[in-house]
PDB file of C-alpha atoms in Angstrom:
ATOM      1  CA  MET G   1     -13.552 -18.256  23.645  1.00  0.00           C
ATOM      2  CA  LYS G   2      -9.619 -18.720  23.745  1.00  0.00           C
ATOM      3  CA  ILE G   3      -7.509 -20.569  21.482  1.00  0.00           C
ATOM      4  CA  ALA G   4      -6.482 -23.238  23.817  1.00  0.00           C
ATOM      5  CA  GLU G   5     -10.053 -23.814  24.617  1.00  0.00           C
ATOM      6  CA  LEU G   6     -10.975 -23.939  20.964  1.00  0.00           C
ATOM      7  CA  ARG G   7      -8.141 -26.500  19.914  1.00  0.00           C
ATOM      8  CA  THR G   8      -9.288 -28.826  23.056  1.00  0.00           C
ATOM      9  CA  ILE G   9     -12.975 -28.809  21.738  1.00  0.00           C
ATOM     10  CA  VAL G  10     -12.122 -29.570  18.349  1.00  0.00           C
ATOM     11  CA  LYS G  11      -9.730 -32.169  19.020  1.00  0.00           C
ATOM     12  CA  GLY G  12     -13.029 -34.401  20.119  1.00  0.00           C
ATOM     13  CA  HIS G  13     -14.793 -33.640  16.726  1.00  0.00           C
ATOM     14  CA  GLN G  14     -15.122 -36.382  14.181  1.00  0.00           C
ATOM     15  CA  LYS G  15     -13.325 -35.540  10.460  1.00  0.00           C
ATOM     16  CA  LYS G  16     -17.089 -34.727   8.968  1.00  0.00           C
ATOM     17  CA  ASP G  17     -17.727 -32.274  11.515  1.00  0.00           C
ATOM     18  CA  LEU G  18     -14.448 -30.678  11.137  1.00  0.00           C
ATOM     19  CA  GLU G  19     -15.057 -30.294   7.425  1.00  0.00           C
ATOM     20  CA  PHE G  20     -18.474 -28.763   8.069  1.00  0.00           C
ATOM     21  CA  LEU G  21     -17.198 -26.149  10.412  1.00  0.00           C
ATOM     22  CA  VAL G  22     -14.360 -25.101   8.189  1.00  0.00           C
ATOM     23  CA  ALA G  23     -16.715 -24.760   5.187  1.00  0.00           C
ATOM     24  CA  GLU G  24     -19.218 -22.703   7.552  1.00  0.00           C
ATOM     25  CA  PHE G  25     -16.192 -20.059   8.749  1.00  0.00           C
ATOM     26  CA  TYR G  26     -14.951 -20.162   5.075  1.00  0.00           C
ATOM     27  CA  LYS G  27     -18.341 -18.658   4.229  1.00  0.00           C
ATOM     28  CA  LEU G  28     -18.345 -16.210   6.955  1.00  0.00           C
ATOM     29  CA  ILE G  29     -14.985 -14.665   5.983  1.00  0.00           C
ATOM     30  CA  PRO G  30     -15.522 -11.370   3.586  1.00  0.00           C
ATOM     31  CA  LYS G  31     -13.675 -11.828   0.233  1.00  0.00           C
ATOM     32  CA  ASN G  32     -11.273  -8.861   0.798  1.00  0.00           C
ATOM     33  CA  LYS G  33     -10.108 -10.601   3.997  1.00  0.00           C
ATOM     34  CA  LYS G  34      -9.442 -13.774   2.160  1.00  0.00           C
ATOM     35  CA  GLU G  35      -7.812 -11.961  -0.143  1.00  0.00           C
ATOM     36  CA  ASP G  36      -5.473  -9.879   2.269  1.00  0.00           C
ATOM     37  CA  ASN G  37      -4.667 -12.575   4.408  1.00  0.00           C
ATOM     38  CA  GLN G  38      -4.264 -15.462   1.853  1.00  0.00           C
ATOM     39  CA  ILE G  39      -6.944 -17.534   3.495  1.00  0.00           C
ATOM     40  CA  ASP G  40      -6.958 -19.878   0.199  1.00  0.00           C
ATOM     41  CA  GLU G  41      -3.694 -20.415   0.300  1.00  0.00           C
ATOM     42  CA  LEU G  42      -3.205 -21.564   3.698  1.00  0.00           C
ATOM     43  CA  ILE G  43      -6.323 -23.694   3.615  1.00  0.00           C
ATOM     44  CA  THR G  44      -4.469 -25.552   0.548  1.00  0.00           C
ATOM     45  CA  LYS G  45      -1.169 -25.745   2.211  1.00  0.00           C
ATOM     46  CA  PRO G  46      -1.292 -25.130   5.959  1.00  0.00           C
ATOM     47  CA  VAL G  47       1.764 -23.927   8.023  1.00  0.00           C
ATOM     48  CA  LYS G  48       1.932 -24.351  11.622  1.00  0.00           C
ATOM     49  CA  ASP G  49       4.884 -22.403  12.077  1.00  0.00           C
ATOM     50  CA  LYS G  50       4.171 -18.886  10.963  1.00  0.00           C
ATOM     51  CA  LYS G  51       8.271 -17.923  11.751  1.00  0.00           C
ATOM     52  CA  VAL G  52       9.133 -20.895   9.121  1.00  0.00           C
ATOM     53  CA  SER G  53       6.700 -19.520   6.832  1.00  0.00           C
ATOM     54  CA  GLN G  54       7.978 -15.691   7.029  1.00  0.00           C
ATOM     55  CA  ALA G  55      11.535 -17.187   6.655  1.00  0.00           C
ATOM     56  CA  ASN G  56      10.634 -19.055   3.275  1.00  0.00           C
ATOM     57  CA  LYS G  57       8.788 -16.038   1.907  1.00  0.00           C
ATOM     58  CA  VAL G  58      10.620 -14.247  -0.949  1.00  0.00           C
ATOM     59  CA  ILE G  59      11.645 -10.691  -0.504  1.00  0.00           C
ATOM     60  CA  ARG G  60      12.146  -9.006  -3.951  1.00  0.00           C
ATOM     61  CA  THR G  61      14.586  -5.978  -4.734  1.00  0.00           C
ATOM     62  CA  ILE G  62      13.388  -2.859  -5.762  1.00  0.00           C
ATOM     63  CA  GLU G  63      14.637  -3.360  -9.121  1.00  0.00           C
ATOM     64  CA  GLU G  64      12.040  -6.462  -9.626  1.00  0.00           C
ATOM     65  CA  ILE G  65       9.019  -4.506  -7.912  1.00  0.00           C
ATOM     66  CA  SER G  66       9.818  -1.246 -10.037  1.00  0.00           C
ATOM     67  CA  GLY G  67       8.312  -3.187 -12.867  1.00  0.00           C
ATOM     68  CA  GLU G  68       5.131  -4.117 -11.378  1.00  0.00           C
ATOM     69  CA  VAL G  69       4.640  -0.282 -10.148  1.00  0.00           C
ATOM     70  CA  LYS G  70       5.216   0.974 -13.550  1.00  0.00           C
ATOM     71  CA  LEU G  71       2.764  -1.470 -15.182  1.00  0.00           C
ATOM     72  CA  PHE G  72       0.261  -0.569 -12.458  1.00  0.00           C
ATOM     73  CA  HIS G  73       0.762   3.167 -13.115  1.00  0.00           C
ATOM     74  CA  ASN G  74       0.431   2.821 -16.753  1.00  0.00           C
ATOM     75  CA  ASN G  75      -2.910   0.507 -16.359  1.00  0.00           C
ATOM     76  CA  ALA G  76      -4.523   2.867 -14.171  1.00  0.00           C
ATOM     77  CA  ILE G  77      -3.535   6.262 -16.149  1.00  0.00           C
ATOM     78  CA  ASN G  78      -5.220   4.488 -19.269  1.00  0.00           C
ATOM     79  CA  GLN G  79      -8.237   3.708 -17.368  1.00  0.00           C
ATOM     80  CA  ASN G  80      -7.468  -0.313 -17.530  1.00  0.00           C
ATOM     81  CA  TYR G  81      -9.072  -0.816 -14.144  1.00  0.00           C
ATOM     82  CA  LEU G  82     -12.084   1.130 -14.972  1.00  0.00           C
ATOM     83  CA  PHE G  83     -13.549   0.001 -18.504  1.00  0.00           C
ATOM     84  CA  PRO G  84     -13.025  -3.130 -20.880  1.00  0.00           C
ATOM     85  CA  ASN G  85      -9.730  -3.877 -22.094  1.00  0.00           C
ATOM     86  CA  SER G  86      -7.293  -6.607 -22.972  1.00  0.00           C
ATOM     87  CA  ASP G  87      -4.595  -5.403 -20.884  1.00  0.00           C
ATOM     88  CA  VAL G  88      -6.162  -6.283 -17.391  1.00  0.00           C
ATOM     89  CA  PRO G  89      -8.796  -9.285 -17.205  1.00  0.00           C
ATOM     90  CA  LYS G  90     -12.248  -8.513 -15.908  1.00  0.00           C
ATOM     91  CA  LYS G  91     -11.595 -10.587 -12.623  1.00  0.00           C
ATOM     92  CA  ASP G  92      -8.664  -8.489 -11.778  1.00  0.00           C
ATOM     93  CA  ARG G  93     -10.033  -4.776 -12.352  1.00  0.00           C
ATOM     94  CA  SER G  94     -11.526  -4.595  -8.936  1.00  0.00           C
ATOM     95  CA  LYS G  95      -8.359  -6.100  -7.430  1.00  0.00           C
ATOM     96  CA  TRP G  96      -6.121  -3.182  -7.799  1.00  0.00           C
ATOM     97  CA  ARG G  97      -6.489  -1.951  -4.577  1.00  0.00           C
ATOM     98  CA  PHE G  98      -4.676  -5.309  -3.042  1.00  0.00           C
ATOM     99  CA  LEU G  99      -2.110  -4.865  -5.752  1.00  0.00           C
ATOM    100  CA  VAL G 100      -1.490  -1.500  -4.133  1.00  0.00           C
ATOM    101  CA  LYS G 101      -1.137  -2.682  -0.854  1.00  0.00           C
ATOM    102  CA  LYS G 102       1.242  -5.778  -2.042  1.00  0.00           C
ATOM    103  CA  LEU G 103       3.578  -3.207  -3.657  1.00  0.00           C
ATOM    104  CA  VAL G 104       3.733  -1.005  -0.514  1.00  0.00           C
ATOM    105  CA  LYS G 105       4.617  -3.811   1.586  1.00  0.00           C
ATOM    106  CA  GLU G 106       7.058  -5.262  -0.410  1.00  0.00           C
ATOM    107  CA  ILE G 107       8.828  -1.804  -1.298  1.00  0.00           C
ATOM    108  CA  ASN G 108       8.892  -1.066   2.515  1.00  0.00           C
ATOM    109  CA  LEU G 109      10.372  -4.664   3.182  1.00  0.00           C
ATOM    110  CA  ALA G 110      13.027  -4.124   0.459  1.00  0.00           C
ATOM    111  CA  ALA G 111      13.926  -1.035   1.831  1.00  0.00           C
ATOM    112  CA  GLN G 112      14.255  -2.893   5.453  1.00  0.00           C
ATOM    113  CA  ASN G 113      16.509  -5.039   3.726  1.00  0.00           C
ATOM    114  CA  GLY G 114      19.541  -3.055   2.233  1.00  0.00           C
ATOM    115  CA  ASN G 115      17.761  -1.662  -0.953  1.00  0.00           C
ATOM    116  CA  SER G 116      18.043   1.641  -2.175  1.00  0.00           C
ATOM    117  CA  ARG G 117      16.137   4.410  -0.115  1.00  0.00           C
ATOM    118  CA  ARG G 118      16.096   6.531  -2.865  1.00  0.00           C
ATOM    119  CA  ARG G 119      14.854   3.846  -5.345  1.00  0.00           C
ATOM    120  CA  CYS G 120      12.357   2.859  -2.697  1.00  0.00           C
ATOM    121  CA  ALA G 121      11.067   6.564  -2.530  1.00  0.00           C
ATOM    122  CA  GLU G 122      10.862   6.924  -6.161  1.00  0.00           C
ATOM    123  CA  GLU G 123       8.819   3.521  -6.425  1.00  0.00           C
ATOM    124  CA  LEU G 124       6.455   4.593  -3.548  1.00  0.00           C
ATOM    125  CA  GLN G 125       6.098   8.590  -5.093  1.00  0.00           C
ATOM    126  CA  VAL G 126       4.871   6.514  -8.074  1.00  0.00           C
ATOM    127  CA  LEU G 127       2.079   5.112  -6.331  1.00  0.00           C
ATOM    128  CA  TYR G 128       1.458   7.896  -4.406  1.00  0.00           C
ATOM    129  CA  GLU G 129       1.073  10.090  -7.528  1.00  0.00           C
ATOM    130  CA  THR G 130      -1.168   7.679  -9.295  1.00  0.00           C
ATOM    131  CA  LEU G 131      -3.518   7.456  -6.507  1.00  0.00           C
ATOM    132  CA  CYS G 132      -3.630  11.546  -5.982  1.00  0.00           C
ATOM    133  CA  TYR G 133      -4.279  11.665  -9.944  1.00  0.00           C
ATOM    134  CA  ALA G 134      -7.453   9.193  -9.341  1.00  0.00           C
ATOM    135  CA  CYS G 135      -8.709  11.652  -6.773  1.00  0.00           C
ATOM    136  CA  ALA G 136      -9.178  14.359  -9.854  1.00  0.00           C
ATOM    137  CA  TYR G 137      -9.749  11.720 -12.563  1.00  0.00           C
ATOM    138  CA  GLU G 138     -11.896   8.889 -13.294  1.00  0.00           C
ATOM    139  CA  THR G 139      -9.369   5.912 -12.872  1.00  0.00           C
ATOM    140  CA  PHE G 140     -11.127   3.138 -10.605  1.00  0.00           C
ATOM    141  CA  THR G 141     -14.747   2.382  -9.730  1.00  0.00           C
ATOM    142  CA  ALA G 142     -14.020   3.829  -6.018  1.00  0.00           C
ATOM    143  CA  TYR G 143     -14.635   7.110  -4.992  1.00  0.00           C
ATOM    144  CA  ASP G 144     -11.611   7.742  -2.710  1.00  0.00           C
ATOM    145  CA  PRO G 145      -8.474   5.806  -4.007  1.00  0.00           C
ATOM    146  CA  PHE G 146      -6.548   6.233  -0.363  1.00  0.00           C
ATOM    147  CA  GLU G 147      -9.728   4.777   1.334  1.00  0.00           C
ATOM    148  CA  SER G 148     -10.023   2.021  -0.782  1.00  0.00           C
ATOM    149  CA  VAL G 149      -6.465   0.940  -0.197  1.00  0.00           C
ATOM    150  CA  GLY G 150      -7.003   1.407   3.536  1.00  0.00           C
ATOM    151  CA  ILE G 151      -4.177   4.371   4.129  1.00  0.00           C
ATOM    152  CA  SER G 152      -4.793   7.852   4.488  1.00  0.00           C
ATOM    153  CA  GLN G 153      -3.271  10.169   2.057  1.00  0.00           C
ATOM    154  CA  ILE G 154      -1.226  11.891   4.953  1.00  0.00           C
ATOM    155  CA  GLU G 155       0.085   8.378   6.087  1.00  0.00           C
ATOM    156  CA  PHE G 156       1.175   7.671   2.669  1.00  0.00           C
ATOM    157  CA  PHE G 157       2.825  10.821   2.217  1.00  0.00           C
ATOM    158  CA  ASP G 158       4.427  10.413   5.497  1.00  0.00           C
ATOM    159  CA  GLN G 159       5.863   6.735   4.156  1.00  0.00           C
ATOM    160  CA  MET G 160       7.346   8.286   1.169  1.00  0.00           C
ATOM    161  CA  ILE G 161       8.663  11.431   2.406  1.00  0.00           C
ATOM    162  CA  LYS G 162      10.972   9.575   5.235  1.00  0.00           C
ATOM    163  CA  TYR G 163      12.558   7.842   2.314  1.00  0.00           C
ATOM    164  CA  HIS G 164      13.214  10.617   0.412  1.00  0.00           C
ATOM    165  CA  ARG G 165      14.620  12.496   3.650  1.00  0.00           C
ATOM    166  CA  ASP G 166      16.900   9.493   4.138  1.00  0.00           C
ATOM    167  CA  SER G 167      18.563   9.680   0.757  1.00  0.00           C
ATOM    168  CA  MET G 168      18.738  13.526  -0.131  1.00  0.00           C
ATOM    169  CA  ASP G 169      20.947  16.579   0.912  1.00  0.00           C
ATOM    170  CA  TYR G 170      18.411  19.179   2.833  1.00  0.00           C
ATOM    171  CA  LYS G 171      17.771  21.502   0.023  1.00  0.00           C
ATOM    172  CA  GLU G 172      16.951  18.663  -2.513  1.00  0.00           C
ATOM    173  CA  PHE G 173      14.700  17.090   0.010  1.00  0.00           C
ATOM    174  CA  ILE G 174      12.823  20.582   0.564  1.00  0.00           C
ATOM    175  CA  ASP G 175      12.390  21.110  -3.309  1.00  0.00           C
ATOM    176  CA  LYS G 176      11.039  17.466  -3.470  1.00  0.00           C
ATOM    177  CA  GLY G 177       8.544  17.867  -0.654  1.00  0.00           C
ATOM    178  CA  ILE G 178       7.087  21.111  -1.557  1.00  0.00           C
ATOM    179  CA  LYS G 179       6.488  19.813  -5.216  1.00  0.00           C
ATOM    180  CA  LEU G 180       4.939  16.630  -3.984  1.00  0.00           C
ATOM    181  CA  ILE G 181       2.653  18.635  -1.670  1.00  0.00           C
ATOM    182  CA  PHE G 182       1.424  21.059  -4.191  1.00  0.00           C
ATOM    183  CA  ASN G 183       1.730  19.501  -7.556  1.00  0.00           C
ATOM    184  CA  ASN G 184      -0.733  16.956  -6.359  1.00  0.00           C
ATOM    185  CA  GLU G 185      -4.544  16.386  -6.028  1.00  0.00           C
ATOM    186  CA  LEU G 186      -5.921  15.937  -2.597  1.00  0.00           C
ATOM    187  CA  ASN G 187      -8.610  13.471  -1.552  1.00  0.00           C
ATOM    188  CA  ARG G 188     -11.746  14.557   0.122  1.00  0.00           C
ATOM    189  CA  TYR G 189     -10.189  14.269   3.784  1.00  0.00           C
ATOM    190  CA  THR G 190      -6.638  15.661   3.124  1.00  0.00           C
ATOM    191  CA  LEU G 191      -5.748  19.360   3.453  1.00  0.00           C
ATOM    192  CA  TYR G 192      -2.334  20.952   2.315  1.00  0.00           C
ATOM    193  CA  SER G 193      -1.688  22.242   5.754  1.00  0.00           C
ATOM    194  CA  GLY G 194      -1.828  18.641   6.951  1.00  0.00           C
ATOM    195  CA  LEU G 195       0.594  17.819   4.282  1.00  0.00           C
ATOM    196  CA  MET G 196       2.915  20.516   5.256  1.00  0.00           C
ATOM    197  CA  GLU G 197       2.729  19.511   8.844  1.00  0.00           C
ATOM    198  CA  THR G 198       4.070  16.084   7.673  1.00  0.00           C
ATOM    199  CA  PHE G 199       6.719  17.366   5.623  1.00  0.00           C
ATOM    200  CA  ILE G 200       7.871  20.320   8.363  1.00  0.00           C
ATOM    201  CA  ASN G 201       8.472  17.361  11.033  1.00  0.00           C
ATOM    202  CA  TYR G 202      11.358  15.986   8.720  1.00  0.00           C
ATOM    203  CA  CYS G 203      12.735  19.415   8.596  1.00  0.00           C
ATOM    204  CA  GLN G 204      14.919  18.759  11.602  1.00  0.00           C
ATOM    205  CA  THR G 205      17.097  22.132  11.999  1.00  0.00           C
ATOM    206  CA  PRO G 206      15.584  25.748  12.578  1.00  0.00           C
ATOM    207  CA  ASN G 207      17.464  26.461   9.202  1.00  0.00           C
ATOM    208  CA  MET G 208      15.593  23.707   7.325  1.00  0.00           C
ATOM    209  CA  LYS G 209      12.002  24.990   8.815  1.00  0.00           C
ATOM    210  CA  GLU G 210      12.643  28.306   7.824  1.00  0.00           C
ATOM    211  CA  VAL G 211      13.513  27.686   4.108  1.00  0.00           C
ATOM    212  CA  ALA G 212      10.915  25.148   3.814  1.00  0.00           C
ATOM    213  CA  ILE G 213       8.395  27.798   5.055  1.00  0.00           C
ATOM    214  CA  ASP G 214      10.148  30.479   2.677  1.00  0.00           C
ATOM    215  CA  ARG G 215      10.111  28.407  -0.372  1.00  0.00           C
ATOM    216  CA  SER G 216       6.198  27.177   0.283  1.00  0.00           C
ATOM    217  CA  ASN G 217       4.765  30.958   0.384  1.00  0.00           C
TER     218      ASN G 217
END
């Protein structure tokens, strides 16, 4: 059924029938989808024009985001998302993956809106290294942190290294990229060769590629 047809049909329903349908549809939506798509907020305050809704959304600066990134990192390293503690309430411990998704999205928005690419790269790096740490040490209940967030390790690495390339000279970038590849843990789906291939794609000149390969040996 197309949306236009759906609208035509529901216009003929009585209020009690619409209330019943909304409740039944709500039951069918998985909990993670409700949170990802802010379904509760939409039900509480429906917005017909998505463009208006997006225009009214506050875009935080990278300085505002960095405090939340640091707090997430500290809580993860201290296993506050895993064991009972007074810093992360029990109801929020399983929501760490949604927090990471939100922070990554906000960092990318900040970069698109003129914030420092170097700072955006640094904050993405904190998140990336935290998830890498969780691949080797008991940090979350999830077996694979990257899979839980819904992004592959290579894709996350690619987003981060792109901002580093935009904000560094090539020698600094090469050293940074190699350290990020070999100084961090891998999840079960990732190989060093895959990260290296992604990194080499940002070494645009033959000289850069030669230096990168030489320093990685």
